[in-house]
Each structure stands twice: as structure tokens, then as C-alpha cells.
Amino acid sequence: MPVFVKDSEKCVGCLICMFACSRAHQSAGLESSCIKVRSQGGISRGFSVFVCRGCEDPPCARACPEDALIVRKGGGVLLKEERCTGCGYCVKACILDAIGWKNEKNKPVICIQCGECAKSCHYKVLEFVRK
């Protein structure tokens, strides 16, 4: 798990991490971000941050009827876009809501563990550790 939530208490909800993820996937909208930041009831209540944990036995891959998600060594998955039919089962299966969606292609956006979200976080909420 190269990207993890180090200290969610520091999150101010700026969404810069989400924009950085979208850019890493050559997209502009937040719906294509693999990281999600959600308010827990305003600034006073804080924010929750959800990132791909690189599951060793990922439910998203098990849910794919086309075997378009290949389990990576060390956890997480890789998307074989040519196999993907855009059914969205992987998105529904992800228990962390850590899969984005690219509307233009009607395909999921899978975390590539690049660390752009962590590198862009000015508040050090996220940490990127290269395995």
C-alpha cells in the first residue's frame, strides 16, 4: 500500500489530492479521481479520506466478469482497458469507494499507486511510500 492516510485530522477538504489524481489519469473532473474526500458534517466535524489500499485479494478484481482487473504483486490491480466492458461491477465491489469513473470512455479509473495525491497534499494528510 504505497499511498495511505497518515493523519485525516489535518484534512481541510481542499480536494487538491483529488484533482491531482484526476490529472494523473489525464482527466479534469473529480469523478475520475481514485481518492475521495468526504465531509463529516462541515469544517468543525472534519473530513474522511478514502484511498486504494492495494488489497491482496481485491474485491474489485473478483467482481469483474471480463477479467479486466489483474491483481498486482504486492497488492492492488491493473486495468486491462481492452477487456473492460464498462459494467461498473468493480466500482460497486470496492469497499473503500476508491475507484473513479471516466465518463468519456465509460471505464473505471484504477489507482496506479503513483503518489500524485500525496505529493500534492500541502497538509501532509497522505503519505506515499514506494515499495
CSV table of C-alpha atoms in Angstrom, one decimal:
chain,number,residue,atom,x,y,z
A,1,MET,CA,0.0,0.0,0.0
A,2,PRO,CA,2.2,2.9,-1.2
A,3,VAL,CA,-0.4,5.6,-0.5
A,4,PHE,CA,-2.0,5.8,2.9
A,5,VAL,CA,-3.9,8.3,5.1
A,6,LYS,CA,-1.3,9.5,7.6
A,7,ASP,CA,-3.4,12.0,9.5
A,8,SER,CA,-7.0,12.6,8.5
A,9,GLU,CA,-7.4,15.2,11.3
A,10,LYS,CA,-5.3,17.6,9.2
A,11,CYS,CA,-7.6,17.4,6.2
A,12,VAL,CA,-9.2,20.7,5.4
A,13,GLY,CA,-11.3,19.4,2.5
A,14,CYS,CA,-9.4,21.4,-0.2
A,15,LEU,CA,-9.7,18.4,-2.7
A,16,ILE,CA,-6.3,19.1,-4.2
A,17,CYS,CA,-5.4,15.4,-3.8
A,18,MET,CA,-8.5,14.5,-5.9
A,19,PHE,CA,-7.6,17.0,-8.7
A,20,ALA,CA,-4.0,15.6,-8.7
A,21,CYS,CA,-5.3,12.1,-9.1
A,22,SER,CA,-7.6,13.2,-12.0
A,23,ARG,CA,-4.7,14.9,-13.7
A,24,ALA,CA,-2.5,11.7,-13.3
A,25,HIS,CA,-5.2,9.9,-15.2
A,26,GLN,CA,-5.5,12.6,-17.9
A,27,SER,CA,-8.9,13.7,-16.7
A,28,ALA,CA,-10.3,17.0,-15.4
A,29,GLY,CA,-13.3,16.1,-13.3
A,30,LEU,CA,-13.4,14.8,-9.8
A,31,GLU,CA,-15.5,11.8,-10.7
A,32,SER,CA,-12.4,10.3,-12.3
A,33,SER,CA,-10.4,10.6,-9.1
A,34,CYS,CA,-9.5,7.4,-7.3
A,35,ILE,CA,-9.2,9.2,-3.9
A,36,LYS,CA,-12.3,10.5,-2.2
A,37,VAL,CA,-12.6,13.2,0.4
A,38,ARG,CA,-15.9,13.5,2.2
A,39,SER,CA,-17.2,16.0,4.8
A,40,GLN,CA,-18.3,14.5,8.1
A,41,GLY,CA,-20.6,17.5,8.7
A,42,GLY,CA,-18.6,20.6,7.9
A,43,ILE,CA,-15.2,22.0,9.0
A,44,SER,CA,-15.9,21.5,12.7
A,45,ARG,CA,-16.5,17.8,12.2
A,46,GLY,CA,-13.7,17.2,9.8
A,47,PHE,CA,-13.3,15.1,6.7
A,48,SER,CA,-12.8,11.4,5.8
A,49,VAL,CA,-10.3,10.5,3.2
A,50,PHE,CA,-10.5,7.2,1.2
A,51,VAL,CA,-7.6,5.8,-0.8
A,52,CYS,CA,-7.0,2.5,-2.5
A,53,ARG,CA,-5.3,0.2,0.0
A,54,GLY,CA,-3.9,-2.2,-2.6
A,55,CYS,CA,-5.8,-5.2,-1.4
A,56,GLU,CA,-4.0,-8.5,-1.8
A,57,ASP,CA,-7.3,-10.2,-2.6
A,58,PRO,CA,-9.2,-7.3,-4.2
A,59,PRO,CA,-13.0,-7.5,-4.3
A,60,CYS,CA,-12.9,-5.3,-7.4
A,61,ALA,CA,-11.0,-7.9,-9.4
A,62,ARG,CA,-13.2,-10.7,-8.2
A,63,ALA,CA,-16.3,-8.8,-9.3
A,64,CYS,CA,-15.0,-8.2,-12.9
A,65,PRO,CA,-16.8,-10.7,-15.2
A,66,GLU,CA,-14.2,-9.9,-18.0
A,67,ASP,CA,-11.0,-10.4,-16.0
A,68,ALA,CA,-10.1,-6.8,-16.9
A,69,LEU,CA,-8.5,-6.2,-13.5
A,70,ILE,CA,-5.3,-8.1,-13.0
A,71,VAL,CA,-4.0,-8.5,-9.4
A,72,ARG,CA,-0.6,-6.9,-8.9
A,73,LYS,CA,2.2,-8.5,-7.0
A,74,GLY,CA,2.2,-6.8,-3.6
A,75,GLY,CA,-1.5,-5.8,-3.8
A,76,GLY,CA,-3.8,-3.7,-5.9
A,77,VAL,CA,-4.8,-4.1,-9.5
A,78,LEU,CA,-4.0,-3.1,-13.1
A,79,LEU,CA,-6.7,-2.4,-15.6
A,80,LYS,CA,-6.6,-4.1,-19.0
A,81,GLU,CA,-8.8,-1.5,-20.6
A,82,GLU,CA,-9.3,-3.5,-23.8
A,83,ARG,CA,-11.1,-6.2,-21.8
A,84,CYS,CA,-13.3,-3.8,-19.9
A,85,THR,CA,-16.9,-3.5,-21.0
A,86,GLY,CA,-17.8,-0.7,-18.6
A,87,CYS,CA,-20.2,-2.7,-16.5
A,88,GLY,CA,-19.2,-0.9,-13.3
A,89,TYR,CA,-19.2,-4.0,-11.1
A,90,CYS,CA,-15.6,-3.2,-9.9
A,91,VAL,CA,-16.8,0.2,-8.6
A,92,LYS,CA,-19.7,-1.3,-6.7
A,93,ALA,CA,-17.4,-4.0,-5.2
A,94,CYS,CA,-14.7,-1.6,-3.9
A,95,ILE,CA,-15.4,-1.4,-0.2
A,96,LEU,CA,-13.4,1.9,0.0
A,97,ASP,CA,-15.1,3.7,-2.9
A,98,ALA,CA,-11.5,4.1,-4.3
A,99,ILE,CA,-12.3,3.6,-7.9
A,100,GLY,CA,-13.1,6.6,-10.1
A,101,TRP,CA,-15.0,6.6,-13.4
A,102,LYS,CA,-14.0,8.1,-16.7
A,103,ASN,CA,-17.3,9.1,-18.4
A,104,GLU,CA,-15.7,9.8,-21.8
A,105,LYS,CA,-14.6,6.2,-22.1
A,106,ASN,CA,-17.2,4.6,-19.8
A,107,LYS,CA,-14.4,2.8,-17.9
A,108,PRO,CA,-13.2,2.7,-14.4
A,109,VAL,CA,-10.2,4.7,-13.2
A,110,ILE,CA,-8.0,2.4,-11.1
A,111,CYS,CA,-5.4,3.7,-8.6
A,112,ILE,CA,-1.9,3.3,-10.2
A,113,GLN,CA,-0.1,4.0,-6.9
A,114,CYS,CA,1.7,6.9,-8.5
A,115,GLY,CA,1.6,9.1,-5.3
A,116,GLU,CA,0.5,12.3,-7.0
A,117,CYS,CA,-2.3,12.7,-4.4
A,118,ALA,CA,0.2,12.6,-1.6
A,119,LYS,CA,2.7,14.8,-3.3
A,120,SER,CA,0.1,17.4,-3.8
A,121,CYS,CA,-1.3,17.4,-0.3
A,122,HIS,CA,0.0,20.5,1.4
A,123,TYR,CA,-1.3,19.4,4.8
A,124,LYS,CA,0.5,16.1,4.9
A,125,VAL,CA,-2.7,14.1,5.3
A,126,LEU,CA,-1.4,11.5,2.8
A,127,GLU,CA,1.9,9.7,2.6
A,128,PHE,CA,3.4,7.9,-0.3
A,129,VAL,CA,5.8,5.0,0.3
A,130,ARG,CA,7.4,3.3,-2.6
A,131,LYS,CA,7.5,-0.4,-2.1
